[in-house]
Tab-separated table of C-alpha atoms in Angstrom:
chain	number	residue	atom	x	y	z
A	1151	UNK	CA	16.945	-84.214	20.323
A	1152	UNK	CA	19.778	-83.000	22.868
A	1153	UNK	CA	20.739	-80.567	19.847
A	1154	UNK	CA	16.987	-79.188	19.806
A	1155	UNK	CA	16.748	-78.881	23.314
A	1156	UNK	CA	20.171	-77.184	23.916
A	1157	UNK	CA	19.150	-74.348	21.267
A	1158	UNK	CA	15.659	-73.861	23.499
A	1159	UNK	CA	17.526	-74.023	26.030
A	1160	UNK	CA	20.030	-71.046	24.616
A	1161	UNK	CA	17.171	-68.916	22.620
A	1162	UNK	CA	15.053	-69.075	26.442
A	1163	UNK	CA	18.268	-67.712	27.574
A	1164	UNK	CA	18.011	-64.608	25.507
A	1165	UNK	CA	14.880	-63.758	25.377
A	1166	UNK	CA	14.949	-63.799	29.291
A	1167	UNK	CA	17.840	-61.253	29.269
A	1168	UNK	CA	16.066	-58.971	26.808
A	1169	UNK	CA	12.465	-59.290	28.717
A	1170	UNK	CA	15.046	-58.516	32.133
A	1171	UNK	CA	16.145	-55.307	30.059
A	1172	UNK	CA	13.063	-54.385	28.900
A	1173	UNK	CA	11.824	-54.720	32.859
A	1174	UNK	CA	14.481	-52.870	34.061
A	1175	UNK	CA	15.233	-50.251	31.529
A	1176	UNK	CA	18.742	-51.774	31.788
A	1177	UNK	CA	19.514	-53.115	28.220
A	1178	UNK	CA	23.298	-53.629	29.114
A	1179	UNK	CA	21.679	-56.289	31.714
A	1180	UNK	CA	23.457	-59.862	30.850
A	1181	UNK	CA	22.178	-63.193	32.920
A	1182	UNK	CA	25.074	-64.828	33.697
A	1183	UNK	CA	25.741	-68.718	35.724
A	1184	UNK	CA	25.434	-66.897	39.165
A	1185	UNK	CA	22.130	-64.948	38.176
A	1186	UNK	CA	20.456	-67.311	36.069
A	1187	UNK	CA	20.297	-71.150	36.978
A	1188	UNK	CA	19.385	-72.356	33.389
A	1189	UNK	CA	23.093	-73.671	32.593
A	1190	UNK	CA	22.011	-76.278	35.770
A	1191	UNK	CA	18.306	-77.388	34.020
A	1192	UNK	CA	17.537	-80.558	32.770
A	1193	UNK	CA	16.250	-80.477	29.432
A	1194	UNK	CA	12.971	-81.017	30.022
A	1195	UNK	CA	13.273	-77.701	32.488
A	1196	UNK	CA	14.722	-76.072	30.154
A	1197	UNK	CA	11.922	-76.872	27.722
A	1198	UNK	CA	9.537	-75.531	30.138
A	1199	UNK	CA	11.450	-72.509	30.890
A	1200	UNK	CA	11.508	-71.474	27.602
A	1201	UNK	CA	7.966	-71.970	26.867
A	1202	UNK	CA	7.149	-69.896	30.262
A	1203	UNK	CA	9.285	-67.270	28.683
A	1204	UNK	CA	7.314	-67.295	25.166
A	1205	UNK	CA	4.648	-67.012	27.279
A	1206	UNK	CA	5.155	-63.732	29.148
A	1207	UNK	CA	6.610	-62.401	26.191
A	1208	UNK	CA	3.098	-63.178	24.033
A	1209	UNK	CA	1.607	-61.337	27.450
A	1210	UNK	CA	3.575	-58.467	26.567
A	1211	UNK	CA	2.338	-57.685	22.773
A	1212	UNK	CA	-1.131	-57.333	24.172
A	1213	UNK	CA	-0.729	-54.145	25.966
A	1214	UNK	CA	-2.109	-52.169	23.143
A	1215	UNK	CA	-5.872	-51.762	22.763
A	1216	UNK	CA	-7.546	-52.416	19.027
A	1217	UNK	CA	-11.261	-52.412	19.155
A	1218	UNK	CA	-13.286	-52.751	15.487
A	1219	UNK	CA	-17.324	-52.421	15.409
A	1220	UNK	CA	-19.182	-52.931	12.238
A	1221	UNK	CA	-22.625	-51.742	11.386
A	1222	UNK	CA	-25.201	-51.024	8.611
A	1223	UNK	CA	-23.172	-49.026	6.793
A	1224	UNK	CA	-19.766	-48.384	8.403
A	1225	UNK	CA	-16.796	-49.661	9.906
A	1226	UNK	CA	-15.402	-48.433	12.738
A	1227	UNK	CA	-11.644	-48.978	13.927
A	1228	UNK	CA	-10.204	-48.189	17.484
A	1229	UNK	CA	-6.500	-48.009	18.298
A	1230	UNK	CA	-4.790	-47.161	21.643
A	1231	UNK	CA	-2.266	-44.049	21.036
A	1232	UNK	CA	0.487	-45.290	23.254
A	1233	UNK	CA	3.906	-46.687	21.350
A	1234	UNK	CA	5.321	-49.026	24.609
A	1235	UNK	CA	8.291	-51.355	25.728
A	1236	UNK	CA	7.510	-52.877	28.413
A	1237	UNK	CA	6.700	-50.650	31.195
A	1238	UNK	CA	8.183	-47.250	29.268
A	1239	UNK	CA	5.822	-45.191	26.944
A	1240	UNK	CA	8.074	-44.306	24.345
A	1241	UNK	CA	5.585	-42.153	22.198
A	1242	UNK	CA	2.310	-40.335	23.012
A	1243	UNK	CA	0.663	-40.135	19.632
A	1244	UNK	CA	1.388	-43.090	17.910
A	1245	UNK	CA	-0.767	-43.821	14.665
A	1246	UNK	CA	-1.653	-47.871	14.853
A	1247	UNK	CA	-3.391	-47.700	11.266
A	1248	UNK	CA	-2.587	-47.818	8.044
A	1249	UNK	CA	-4.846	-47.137	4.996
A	1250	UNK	CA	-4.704	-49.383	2.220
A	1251	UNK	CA	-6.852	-48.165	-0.391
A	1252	UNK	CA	-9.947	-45.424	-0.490
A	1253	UNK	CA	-12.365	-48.078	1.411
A	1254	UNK	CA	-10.142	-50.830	3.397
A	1255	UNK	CA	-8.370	-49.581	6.690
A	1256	UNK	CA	-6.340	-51.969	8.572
A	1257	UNK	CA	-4.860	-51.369	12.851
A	1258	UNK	CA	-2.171	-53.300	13.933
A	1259	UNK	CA	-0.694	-54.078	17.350
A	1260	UNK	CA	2.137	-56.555	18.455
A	1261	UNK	CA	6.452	-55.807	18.195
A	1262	UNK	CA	7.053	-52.755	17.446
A	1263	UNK	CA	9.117	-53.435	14.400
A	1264	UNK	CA	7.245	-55.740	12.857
A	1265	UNK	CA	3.685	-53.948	13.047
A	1266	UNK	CA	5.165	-50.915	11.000
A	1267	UNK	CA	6.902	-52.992	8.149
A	1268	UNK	CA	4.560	-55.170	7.695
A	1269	UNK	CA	2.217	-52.978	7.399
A	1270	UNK	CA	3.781	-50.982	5.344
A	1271	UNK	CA	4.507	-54.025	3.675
A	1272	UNK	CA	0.971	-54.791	2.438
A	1273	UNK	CA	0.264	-50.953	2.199
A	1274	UNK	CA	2.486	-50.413	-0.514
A	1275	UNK	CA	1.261	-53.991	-2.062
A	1276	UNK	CA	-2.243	-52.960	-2.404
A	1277	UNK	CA	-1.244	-49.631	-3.955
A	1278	UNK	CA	0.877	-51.421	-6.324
A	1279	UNK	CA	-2.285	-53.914	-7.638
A	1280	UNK	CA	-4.200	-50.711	-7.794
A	1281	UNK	CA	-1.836	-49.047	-10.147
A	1282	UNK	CA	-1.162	-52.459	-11.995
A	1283	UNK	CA	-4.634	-53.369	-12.369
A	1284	UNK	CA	-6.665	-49.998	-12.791
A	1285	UNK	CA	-8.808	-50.713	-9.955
A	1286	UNK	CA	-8.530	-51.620	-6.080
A	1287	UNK	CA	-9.266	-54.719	-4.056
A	1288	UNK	CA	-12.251	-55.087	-1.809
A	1289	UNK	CA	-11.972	-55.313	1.841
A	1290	UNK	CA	-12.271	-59.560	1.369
A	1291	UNK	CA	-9.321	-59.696	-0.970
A	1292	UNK	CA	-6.977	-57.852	1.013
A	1293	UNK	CA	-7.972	-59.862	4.156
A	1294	UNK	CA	-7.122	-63.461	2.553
A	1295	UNK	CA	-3.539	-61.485	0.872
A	1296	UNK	CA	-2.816	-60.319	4.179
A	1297	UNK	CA	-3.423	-64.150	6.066
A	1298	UNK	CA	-1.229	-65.405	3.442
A	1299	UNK	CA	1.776	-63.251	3.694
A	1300	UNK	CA	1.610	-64.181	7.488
A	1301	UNK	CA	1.123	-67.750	7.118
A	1302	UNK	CA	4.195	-67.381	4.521
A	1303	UNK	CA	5.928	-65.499	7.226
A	1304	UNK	CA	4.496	-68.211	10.169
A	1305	UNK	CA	6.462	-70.825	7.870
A	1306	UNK	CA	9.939	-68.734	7.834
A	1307	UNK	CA	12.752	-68.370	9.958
A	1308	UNK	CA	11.744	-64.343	10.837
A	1309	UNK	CA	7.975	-64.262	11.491
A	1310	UNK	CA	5.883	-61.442	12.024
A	1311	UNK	CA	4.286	-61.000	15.504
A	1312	UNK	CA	1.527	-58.844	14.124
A	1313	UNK	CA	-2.415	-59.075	15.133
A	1314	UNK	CA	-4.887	-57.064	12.691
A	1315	UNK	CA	-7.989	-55.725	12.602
A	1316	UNK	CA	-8.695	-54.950	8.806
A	1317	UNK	CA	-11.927	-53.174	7.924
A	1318	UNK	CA	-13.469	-51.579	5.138
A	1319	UNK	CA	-16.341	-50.911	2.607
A	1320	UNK	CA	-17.056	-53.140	-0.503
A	1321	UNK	CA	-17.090	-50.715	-3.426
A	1322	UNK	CA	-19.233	-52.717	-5.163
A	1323	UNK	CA	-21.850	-54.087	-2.766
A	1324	UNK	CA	-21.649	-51.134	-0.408
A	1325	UNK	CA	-21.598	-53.406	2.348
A	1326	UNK	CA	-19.059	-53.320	5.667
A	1327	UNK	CA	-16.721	-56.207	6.193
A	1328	UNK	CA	-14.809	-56.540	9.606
A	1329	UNK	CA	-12.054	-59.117	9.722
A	1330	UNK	CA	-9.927	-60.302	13.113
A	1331	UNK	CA	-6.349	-61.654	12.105
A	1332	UNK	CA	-3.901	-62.812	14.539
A	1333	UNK	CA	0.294	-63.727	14.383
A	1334	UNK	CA	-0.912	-66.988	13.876
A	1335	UNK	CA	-2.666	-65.980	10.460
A	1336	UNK	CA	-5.985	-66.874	11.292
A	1337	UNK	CA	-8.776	-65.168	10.007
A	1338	UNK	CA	-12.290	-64.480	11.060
A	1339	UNK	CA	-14.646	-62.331	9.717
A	1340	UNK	CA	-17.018	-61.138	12.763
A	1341	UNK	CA	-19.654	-58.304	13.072
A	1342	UNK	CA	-17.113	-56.683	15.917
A	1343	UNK	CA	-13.798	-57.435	17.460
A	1344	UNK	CA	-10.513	-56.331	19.539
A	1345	UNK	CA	-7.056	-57.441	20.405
A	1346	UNK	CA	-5.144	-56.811	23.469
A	1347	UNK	CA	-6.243	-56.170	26.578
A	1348	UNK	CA	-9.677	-55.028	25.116
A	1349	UNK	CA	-10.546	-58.465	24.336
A	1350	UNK	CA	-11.336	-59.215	28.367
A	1351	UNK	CA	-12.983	-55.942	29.230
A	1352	UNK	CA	-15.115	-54.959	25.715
A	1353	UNK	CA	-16.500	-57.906	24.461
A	1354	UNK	CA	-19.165	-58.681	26.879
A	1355	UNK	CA	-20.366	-54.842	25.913
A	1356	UNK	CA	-20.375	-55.618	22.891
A	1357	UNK	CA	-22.312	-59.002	22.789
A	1358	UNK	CA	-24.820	-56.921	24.839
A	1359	UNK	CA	-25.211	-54.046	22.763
A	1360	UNK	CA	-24.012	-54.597	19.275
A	1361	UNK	CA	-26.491	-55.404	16.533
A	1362	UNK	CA	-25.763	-55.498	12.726
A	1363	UNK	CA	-27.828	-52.613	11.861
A	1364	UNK	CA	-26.827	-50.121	14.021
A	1365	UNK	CA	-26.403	-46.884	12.976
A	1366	UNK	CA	-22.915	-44.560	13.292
A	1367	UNK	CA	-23.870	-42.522	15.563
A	1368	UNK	CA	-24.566	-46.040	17.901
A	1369	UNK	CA	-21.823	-47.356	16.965
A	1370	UNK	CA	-19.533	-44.396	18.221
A	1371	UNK	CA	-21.769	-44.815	21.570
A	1372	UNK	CA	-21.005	-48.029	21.828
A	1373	UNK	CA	-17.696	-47.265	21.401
A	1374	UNK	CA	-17.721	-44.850	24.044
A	1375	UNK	CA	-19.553	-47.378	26.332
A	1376	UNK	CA	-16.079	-49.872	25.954
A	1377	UNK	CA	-13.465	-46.996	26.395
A	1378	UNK	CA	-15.001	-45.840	29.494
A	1379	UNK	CA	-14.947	-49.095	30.692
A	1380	UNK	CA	-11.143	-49.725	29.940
A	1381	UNK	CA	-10.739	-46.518	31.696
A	1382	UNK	CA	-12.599	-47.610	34.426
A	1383	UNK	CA	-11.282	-50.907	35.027
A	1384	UNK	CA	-7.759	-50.986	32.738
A	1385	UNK	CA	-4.779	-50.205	35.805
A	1386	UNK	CA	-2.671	-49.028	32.588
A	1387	UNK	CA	-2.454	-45.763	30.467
A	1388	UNK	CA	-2.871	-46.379	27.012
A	1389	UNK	CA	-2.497	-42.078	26.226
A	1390	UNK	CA	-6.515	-42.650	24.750
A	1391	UNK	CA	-7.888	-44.017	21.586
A	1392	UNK	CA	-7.370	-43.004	17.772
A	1393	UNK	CA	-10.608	-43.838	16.341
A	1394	UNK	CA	-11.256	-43.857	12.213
A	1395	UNK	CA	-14.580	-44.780	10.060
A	1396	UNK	CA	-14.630	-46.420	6.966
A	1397	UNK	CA	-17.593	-45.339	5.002
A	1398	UNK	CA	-18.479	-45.810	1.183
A	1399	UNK	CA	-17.193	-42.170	1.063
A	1400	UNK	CA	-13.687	-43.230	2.279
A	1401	UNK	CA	-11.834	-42.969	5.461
A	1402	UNK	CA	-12.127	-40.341	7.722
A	1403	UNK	CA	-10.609	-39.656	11.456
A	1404	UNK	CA	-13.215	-39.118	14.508
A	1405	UNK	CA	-11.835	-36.961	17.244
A	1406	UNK	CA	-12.840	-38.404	20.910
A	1407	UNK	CA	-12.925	-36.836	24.037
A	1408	UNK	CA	-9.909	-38.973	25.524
A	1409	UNK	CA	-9.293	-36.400	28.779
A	1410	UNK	CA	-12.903	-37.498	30.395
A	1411	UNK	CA	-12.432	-38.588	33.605
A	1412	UNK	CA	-14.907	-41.820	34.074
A	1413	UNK	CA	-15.390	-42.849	37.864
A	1414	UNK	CA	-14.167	-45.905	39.020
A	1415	UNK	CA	-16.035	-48.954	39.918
C-alpha cells in the first residue's frame, strides 16, 4: 500500500508541474521541495492531491465544443475550430472530424495527441474492413468497434483520453444513428448530444426544441439557436464551429456564419 501511494504521490507530482507549464507557458517550470509541499503529505493527502489534480486536468479536455443533432433524415455534427493548451490557441482552423466511410462521420475532442491517432486509428480500420470485405460498416458497427478499442485501451497502461460523437446514415435502412462515447468507453445512442463545455449551455435548447422528425433545415436552426448561445454566455473563444451533415448521399461540409456578433445577456 505505501508502494501504491508513493507512486500517486510521484505521478500527482508531475502532472502538477506539467498543468503549472501549461498555465504558465513556462514548460521548463520544475516544482521543487520549497515550491511544492507534497514531499511533506501524508499519504492519504497525497491521495487526495492527486485526485484534485486528475480532476482539473479532466476540466481541461473539455474546453472544446462537440455538439451532434439527429433528425428524420440526417445527422448533423458540430465541432469547435480552436486546437488549445491550456490557455494558448495553438491553431485557428483545426478539423475535429474524421470520416470513416461514405455515411459514418465521427468528432473527437480530449488530448491533443490522442484525439488525432486514435482517430486515425479507427479511420484507417474501417477503410481496411471495407477493402477486405467488399462493403462498409453501418454507423452501429463502427460505434460498438470504436467502444471496444477504448475499453481495450481503458484496460492498458497508455489509455486514450478521447470523447466521440460518431454519426452517420444506415445504408441499408436509410435511417440516422447518433452515438455519444466518452474516455471511459461508454456508449449511448441518443437523438442529440455534445461534449465539452456545450454539454451545460446546449442541452436544455435542445430538450426544448429537438424532435425526431425535424427537418435539415431545423436542425441547422437549432443549431444556430445553441451556438449563439455559447457565444452569448461561453467567456472563451472557441475560433467558431465546423459543422458537417451526414446524409444518405454522403458527407458534406456546411459553411456557418461564425463572425455574427450575438448580444449578450
Amino acid at each position: 500500500m505505501a508502494t501504491f501511494l508513493s507512486s500517486l504521490k510521484k505521478s500527482a507530482k508531475r502532472r502538477l508541474t506539467q498543468q503549472v507549464a501549461d498555465l504558465t507557458g513556462a514548460p521548463g517550470v520544475k516544482l521543487t521541495a520549497r515550491s511544492s509541499s507534497l514531499n511533506h503529505y501524508s499519504s492519504s493527502s497525497s491521495l487526495i492531491i492527486y485526485l484534485l489534480v486528475i480532476f482539473f486536468i479532466y476540466l481541461s479536455y473539455r474546453k472544446h465544443v462537440l455538439l451532434g443533432i439527429a433528425g428524420k433524415d440526417f445527422v448533423i455534427l458540430a465541432a469547435s475550430k480552436a486546437a488549445m493548451r491550456g490557455p494558448t490557441v495553438l491553431k485557428a482552423e483545426d478539423d475535429k472530424t474524421r470520416q470513416l466511410n461514405k455515411h459514418t462521420l465521427m468528432a473527437f475532442s480530449g488530448e491533443s495527441g490522442d484525439t488525432v491517432q486514435f482517430a486515425e486509428y479507427i479511420q484507417a480500420n474501417a477503410a481496411l474492413y471495407s477493402m477486405r470485405n467488399d462493403t462498409e460498416l453501418n454507423p452501429s458497427a463502427v460505434a460498438n468497434f470504436v467502444r471496444g478499442e477504448l475499453a481495450r485501451s481503458l484496460r492498458s497502461r497508455s489509455p486514450y483520453t478521447v470523447n466521440l460523437l460518431l454519426g452517420g446514415i444506415d445504408p441499408v435502412t436509410e435511417k440516422p444513428h447518433l452515438y455519444w462515447v466518452d474516455y471511459l468507453a461508454s456508449l449511448a445512442p441518443l437523438p442529440y448530444a455534445a461534449h465539452g463545455y456545450a454539454q451545460y449551455y446546449c442541452l436544455s435548447i435542445l430538450d426544448k426544441h429537438h424532435h425526431p422528425d425535424c427537418s435539415l433545415e431545423e436542425g441547422l436552426a437549432l443549431l444556430t439557436l445553441c451556438t449563439d448561445e455559447l457565444k452569448r454566455r461561453l467567456p472563451i473563444d472557441y475560433k467558431g464551429m465546423l459543422v458537417k451533415v451526414v446524409t444518405k448521399d454522403g458527407v458534406q461540409e456546411i459553411s456557418v456564419d461564425n463572425d455574427k456578433v450575438v448580444r449578450s445577456a
